[in-house]
Amino acid sequence: MKTIITTSLSCLLVLLCWQSDATTLSQVYQDALKSDPSYQQANADWLAAKQNLNIARAGYLPVIQLGGSYNHSKASKYSPGGTRWVQAGTSGTWVTTAAGSATGTLTTHSYSITATQPIFNFSAWKDISQAQASVKAATASYLAAKQDLIQRTLSAYFTVLQDYAALRFNEASRKALYQTLLTNKEKYK
């Protein structure tokens, strides 16, 4: 008898705390969507499969390549005309000069743009077909996970409501039995 009262009081405290933060089925479902790992995994797989379809479709898009270069060089050009040795300063050093030599700068720029568009690419076509099949499979898994989450959420929510109703019934029965006990004690005094 004492354990029943202790258990009932414990459940009552839990439910009073729970009722102070009462939530609707919609709120419980939204929380489950955010926190259920199996649903989150199915959602991530579905989004990845949809993205892979876009990647596969890129095989039919044009490919554009840009390129460029810049080259700057200094060059000396020697033209015949003889050489002359000239004494540099008073130290006895001799230097040579080439008659007719010239120094110049050469700068070149080059740019290129290349665009290719495949007319028919069998491997890209097969990749698209495989990606579409993958999206269908991922969509089925996602919808199954969502359906499973709905069923689990509903089951848990209604179990809590049923348990709460049973607790309230047991509490009311306990109060009624206590009143009956008090009445019988008064009768037999």
mmCIF file of N, CA and C in Angstrom, residues 72-146:
data_model
loop_
_atom_site.group_PDB
_atom_site.id
_atom_site.type_symbol
_atom_site.label_atom_id
_atom_site.label_comp_id
_atom_site.label_asym_id
_atom_site.label_seq_id
_atom_site.Cartn_x
_atom_site.Cartn_y
_atom_site.Cartn_z
ATOM 1 N N HIS A 72 57.365 39.305 -70.303
ATOM 2 C CA HIS A 72 58.157 40.529 -70.430
ATOM 3 C C HIS A 72 59.625 40.114 -70.401
ATOM 4 N N SER A 73 60.376 40.489 -71.443
ATOM 5 C CA SER A 73 61.793 40.122 -71.459
ATOM 6 C C SER A 73 62.617 41.269 -72.025
ATOM 7 N N LYS A 74 63.861 41.325 -71.556
ATOM 8 C CA LYS A 74 64.826 42.310 -72.045
ATOM 9 C C LYS A 74 65.858 41.550 -72.856
ATOM 10 N N ALA A 75 66.201 42.060 -73.985
ATOM 11 C CA ALA A 75 67.164 41.345 -74.834
ATOM 12 C C ALA A 75 68.180 42.322 -75.409
ATOM 13 N N SER A 76 69.361 41.809 -75.650
ATOM 14 C CA SER A 76 70.409 42.593 -76.332
ATOM 15 C C SER A 76 70.643 41.957 -77.685
ATOM 16 N N LYS A 77 70.848 42.765 -78.643
ATOM 17 C CA LYS A 77 71.102 42.262 -79.991
ATOM 18 C C LYS A 77 72.460 42.803 -80.427
ATOM 19 N N TYR A 78 73.274 41.914 -80.900
ATOM 20 C CA TYR A 78 74.595 42.322 -81.362
ATOM 21 C C TYR A 78 74.586 42.316 -82.880
ATOM 22 N N SER A 79 75.034 43.401 -83.400
ATOM 23 C CA SER A 79 75.204 43.435 -84.858
ATOM 24 C C SER A 79 76.683 43.675 -85.129
ATOM 25 N N PRO A 80 77.225 43.021 -86.158
ATOM 26 C CA PRO A 80 78.662 43.157 -86.406
ATOM 27 C C PRO A 80 79.060 44.601 -86.698
ATOM 28 N N GLY A 81 80.160 44.927 -86.339
ATOM 29 C CA GLY A 81 80.701 46.259 -86.584
ATOM 30 C C GLY A 81 82.044 46.398 -85.908
ATOM 31 N N GLY A 82 82.503 45.318 -85.327
ATOM 32 C CA GLY A 82 83.817 45.340 -84.712
ATOM 33 C C GLY A 82 83.728 45.614 -83.235
ATOM 34 N N THR A 83 84.807 45.351 -82.536
ATOM 35 C CA THR A 83 84.858 45.627 -81.112
ATOM 36 C C THR A 83 86.005 46.550 -80.846
ATOM 37 N N ARG A 84 85.898 47.276 -79.800
ATOM 38 C CA ARG A 84 86.930 48.209 -79.411
ATOM 39 C C ARG A 84 87.258 47.993 -77.960
ATOM 40 N N TRP A 85 88.534 47.969 -77.639
ATOM 41 C CA TRP A 85 88.955 47.882 -76.254
ATOM 42 C C TRP A 85 89.295 49.275 -75.783
ATOM 43 N N VAL A 86 88.712 49.599 -74.640
ATOM 44 C CA VAL A 86 88.943 50.939 -74.115
ATOM 45 C C VAL A 86 89.445 50.778 -72.690
ATOM 46 N N GLN A 87 90.468 51.607 -72.343
ATOM 47 C CA GLN A 87 90.982 51.547 -70.984
ATOM 48 C C GLN A 87 90.027 52.314 -70.089
ATOM 49 N N ALA A 88 89.630 51.629 -68.973
ATOM 50 C CA ALA A 88 88.696 52.245 -68.042
ATOM 51 C C ALA A 88 89.498 52.766 -66.865
ATOM 52 N N GLY A 89 89.527 54.051 -66.738
ATOM 53 C CA GLY A 89 90.220 54.665 -65.617
ATOM 54 C C GLY A 89 91.723 54.525 -65.727
ATOM 55 N N THR A 90 92.413 54.777 -64.609
ATOM 56 C CA THR A 90 93.870 54.742 -64.600
ATOM 57 C C THR A 90 94.394 53.450 -64.027
ATOM 58 N N SER A 91 93.516 52.497 -63.673
ATOM 59 C CA SER A 91 93.955 51.260 -63.015
ATOM 60 C C SER A 91 94.444 50.215 -63.988
ATOM 61 N N GLY A 92 94.306 50.422 -65.225
ATOM 62 C CA GLY A 92 94.784 49.486 -66.213
ATOM 63 C C GLY A 92 93.740 48.459 -66.605
ATOM 64 N N THR A 93 92.507 48.681 -66.307
ATOM 65 C CA THR A 93 91.445 47.764 -66.683
ATOM 66 C C THR A 93 90.956 48.132 -68.059
ATOM 67 N N TRP A 94 90.774 47.107 -68.882
ATOM 68 C CA TRP A 94 90.283 47.314 -70.242
ATOM 69 C C TRP A 94 88.882 46.717 -70.373
ATOM 70 N N VAL A 95 87.975 47.412 -71.008
ATOM 71 C CA VAL A 95 86.613 46.930 -71.273
ATOM 72 C C VAL A 95 86.383 46.958 -72.759
ATOM 73 N N THR A 96 85.492 46.107 -73.209
ATOM 74 C CA THR A 96 85.190 46.052 -74.625
ATOM 75 C C THR A 96 83.816 46.643 -74.886
ATOM 76 N N THR A 97 83.668 47.269 -75.981
ATOM 77 C CA THR A 97 82.374 47.770 -76.424
ATOM 78 C C THR A 97 82.161 47.239 -77.819
ATOM 79 N N ALA A 98 80.955 46.883 -78.097
ATOM 80 C CA ALA A 98 80.646 46.357 -79.422
ATOM 81 C C ALA A 98 80.006 47.470 -80.215
ATOM 82 N N ALA A 99 80.575 47.744 -81.316
ATOM 83 C CA ALA A 99 80.006 48.773 -82.169
ATOM 84 C C ALA A 99 78.763 48.220 -82.827
ATOM 85 N N GLY A 100 77.682 48.944 -82.808
ATOM 86 C CA GLY A 100 76.456 48.540 -83.463
ATOM 87 C C GLY A 100 75.561 47.671 -82.600
ATOM 88 N N SER A 101 75.870 47.466 -81.327
ATOM 89 C CA SER A 101 74.988 46.652 -80.490
ATOM 90 C C SER A 101 73.802 47.494 -80.025
ATOM 91 N N ALA A 102 72.675 46.799 -79.719
ATOM 92 C CA ALA A 102 71.465 47.488 -79.271
ATOM 93 C C ALA A 102 70.802 46.663 -78.179
ATOM 94 N N THR A 103 70.116 47.317 -77.276
ATOM 95 C CA THR A 103 69.375 46.661 -76.208
ATOM 96 C C THR A 103 67.906 47.028 -76.382
ATOM 97 N N GLY A 104 67.005 46.047 -76.189
ATOM 98 C CA GLY A 104 65.580 46.327 -76.361
ATOM 99 C C GLY A 104 64.736 45.528 -75.377
ATOM 100 N N THR A 105 63.462 45.869 -75.250
ATOM 101 C CA THR A 105 62.505 45.204 -74.371
ATOM 102 C C THR A 105 61.398 44.616 -75.229
ATOM 103 N N LEU A 106 61.009 43.400 -74.909
ATOM 104 C CA LEU A 106 59.950 42.717 -75.652
ATOM 105 C C LEU A 106 58.874 42.301 -74.649
ATOM 106 N N THR A 107 57.647 42.726 -74.871
ATOM 107 C CA THR A 107 56.522 42.359 -74.021
ATOM 108 C C THR A 107 55.471 41.684 -74.894
ATOM 109 N N THR A 108 55.019 40.512 -74.444
ATOM 110 C CA THR A 108 53.975 39.813 -75.201
ATOM 111 C C THR A 108 52.807 39.485 -74.276
ATOM 112 N N HIS A 109 51.608 39.504 -74.820
ATOM 113 C CA HIS A 109 50.380 39.148 -74.111
ATOM 114 C C HIS A 109 49.665 38.114 -74.966
ATOM 115 N N SER A 110 49.067 37.120 -74.319
ATOM 116 C CA SER A 110 48.240 36.191 -75.077
ATOM 117 C C SER A 110 47.046 35.795 -74.218
ATOM 118 N N TYR A 111 45.887 35.692 -74.825
ATOM 119 C CA TYR A 111 44.648 35.330 -74.160
ATOM 120 C C TYR A 111 43.966 34.261 -74.978
ATOM 121 N N SER A 112 43.217 33.390 -74.289
ATOM 122 C CA SER A 112 42.458 32.390 -75.030
ATOM 123 C C SER A 112 41.174 32.060 -74.291
ATOM 124 N N ILE A 113 40.130 31.798 -75.024
ATOM 125 C CA ILE A 113 38.850 31.338 -74.510
ATOM 126 C C ILE A 113 38.461 30.136 -75.355
ATOM 127 N N THR A 114 38.133 29.046 -74.673
ATOM 128 C CA THR A 114 37.728 27.839 -75.373
ATOM 129 C C THR A 114 36.403 27.382 -74.789
ATOM 130 N N ALA A 115 35.424 27.138 -75.633
ATOM 131 C CA ALA A 115 34.128 26.627 -75.195
ATOM 132 C C ALA A 115 33.825 25.355 -75.972
ATOM 133 N N THR A 116 33.420 24.309 -75.232
ATOM 134 C CA THR A 116 33.032 23.064 -75.890
ATOM 135 C C THR A 116 31.650 22.670 -75.396
ATOM 136 N N GLN A 117 30.831 22.180 -76.288
ATOM 137 C CA GLN A 117 29.479 21.731 -75.956
ATOM 138 C C GLN A 117 29.303 20.326 -76.509
ATOM 139 N N PRO A 118 29.117 19.344 -75.616
ATOM 140 C CA PRO A 118 28.917 17.993 -76.141
ATOM 141 C C PRO A 118 27.539 17.873 -76.808
ATOM 142 N N ILE A 119 27.494 17.191 -77.910
ATOM 143 C CA ILE A 119 26.222 16.956 -78.592
ATOM 144 C C ILE A 119 25.558 15.726 -77.989
ATOM 145 N N PHE A 120 26.298 14.662 -77.847
ATOM 146 C CA PHE A 120 25.782 13.463 -77.196
ATOM 147 C C PHE A 120 26.926 12.812 -76.441
ATOM 148 N N ASN A 121 26.698 12.614 -75.145
ATOM 149 C CA ASN A 121 27.697 11.997 -74.290
ATOM 150 C C ASN A 121 27.008 10.839 -73.563
ATOM 151 N N PHE A 122 27.274 9.626 -73.996
ATOM 152 C CA PHE A 122 26.577 8.465 -73.465
ATOM 153 C C PHE A 122 26.837 8.284 -71.973
ATOM 154 N N SER A 123 28.064 8.488 -71.537
ATOM 155 C CA SER A 123 28.357 8.293 -70.112
ATOM 156 C C SER A 123 27.631 9.335 -69.257
ATOM 157 N N ALA A 124 27.512 10.567 -69.756
ATOM 158 C CA ALA A 124 26.760 11.584 -69.017
ATOM 159 C C ALA A 124 25.280 11.213 -68.961
ATOM 160 N N TRP A 125 24.772 10.671 -70.049
ATOM 161 C CA TRP A 125 23.374 10.257 -70.091
ATOM 162 C C TRP A 125 23.126 9.131 -69.082
ATOM 163 N N LYS A 126 24.055 8.159 -68.998
ATOM 164 C CA LYS A 126 23.928 7.067 -68.030
ATOM 165 C C LYS A 126 24.051 7.592 -66.595
ATOM 166 N N ASP A 127 24.946 8.554 -66.381
ATOM 167 C CA ASP A 127 25.090 9.149 -65.052
ATOM 168 C C ASP A 127 23.801 9.821 -64.612
ATOM 169 N N ILE A 128 23.148 10.510 -65.529
ATOM 170 C CA ILE A 128 21.875 11.165 -65.209
ATOM 171 C C ILE A 128 20.816 10.126 -64.868
ATOM 172 N N SER A 129 20.750 9.052 -65.642
ATOM 173 C CA SER A 129 19.769 7.988 -65.369
ATOM 174 C C SER A 129 20.007 7.358 -63.996
ATOM 175 N N GLN A 130 21.268 7.110 -63.669
ATOM 176 C CA GLN A 130 21.589 6.529 -62.364
ATOM 177 C C GLN A 130 21.272 7.503 -61.232
ATOM 178 N N ALA A 131 21.546 8.773 -61.438
ATOM 179 C CA ALA A 131 21.263 9.771 -60.408
ATOM 180 C C ALA A 131 19.756 9.911 -60.196
ATOM 181 N N GLN A 132 18.969 9.830 -61.269
ATOM 182 C CA GLN A 132 17.513 9.903 -61.128
ATOM 183 C C GLN A 132 16.990 8.704 -60.334
ATOM 184 N N ALA A 133 17.533 7.522 -60.606
ATOM 185 C CA ALA A 133 17.127 6.333 -59.853
ATOM 186 C C ALA A 133 17.525 6.475 -58.377
ATOM 187 N N SER A 134 18.691 7.049 -58.144
ATOM 188 C CA SER A 134 19.149 7.271 -56.769
ATOM 189 C C SER A 134 18.240 8.254 -56.039
ATOM 190 N N VAL A 135 17.787 9.288 -56.740
ATOM 191 C CA VAL A 135 16.878 10.262 -56.126
ATOM 192 C C VAL A 135 15.551 9.597 -55.782
ATOM 193 N N LYS A 136 15.056 8.730 -56.671
ATOM 194 C CA LYS A 136 13.795 8.036 -56.384
ATOM 195 C C LYS A 136 13.934 7.138 -55.155
ATOM 196 N N ALA A 137 15.044 6.423 -55.064
ATOM 197 C CA ALA A 137 15.266 5.549 -53.907
ATOM 198 C C ALA A 137 15.410 6.365 -52.621
ATOM 199 N N ALA A 138 16.148 7.456 -52.695
ATOM 200 C CA ALA A 138 16.334 8.309 -51.509
ATOM 201 C C ALA A 138 15.022 8.959 -51.095
ATOM 202 N N THR A 139 14.190 9.320 -52.077
ATOM 203 C CA THR A 139 12.884 9.907 -51.760
ATOM 204 C C THR A 139 12.009 8.884 -51.048
ATOM 205 N N ALA A 140 12.028 7.641 -51.526
ATOM 206 C CA ALA A 140 11.248 6.591 -50.870
ATOM 207 C C ALA A 140 11.736 6.365 -49.438
ATOM 208 N N SER A 141 13.040 6.332 -49.239
ATOM 209 C CA SER A 141 13.597 6.157 -47.882
ATOM 210 C C SER A 141 13.237 7.335 -46.986
ATOM 211 N N TYR A 142 13.301 8.529 -47.544
ATOM 212 C CA TYR A 142 12.965 9.738 -46.774
ATOM 213 C C TYR A 142 11.504 9.706 -46.343
ATOM 214 N N LEU A 143 10.610 9.372 -47.275
ATOM 215 C CA LEU A 143 9.184 9.334 -46.943
ATOM 216 C C LEU A 143 8.875 8.220 -45.940
ATOM 217 N N ALA A 144 9.566 7.079 -46.065
ATOM 218 C CA ALA A 144 9.376 5.994 -45.099
ATOM 219 C C ALA A 144 9.856 6.414 -43.714
ATOM 220 N N ALA A 145 10.989 7.103 -43.652
ATOM 221 C CA ALA A 145 11.499 7.576 -42.359
ATOM 222 C C ALA A 145 10.561 8.612 -41.752
ATOM 223 N N LYS A 146 10.005 9.462 -42.588
ATOM 224 C CA LYS A 146 9.063 10.470 -42.096
ATOM 225 C C LYS A 146 7.785 9.800 -41.579
#
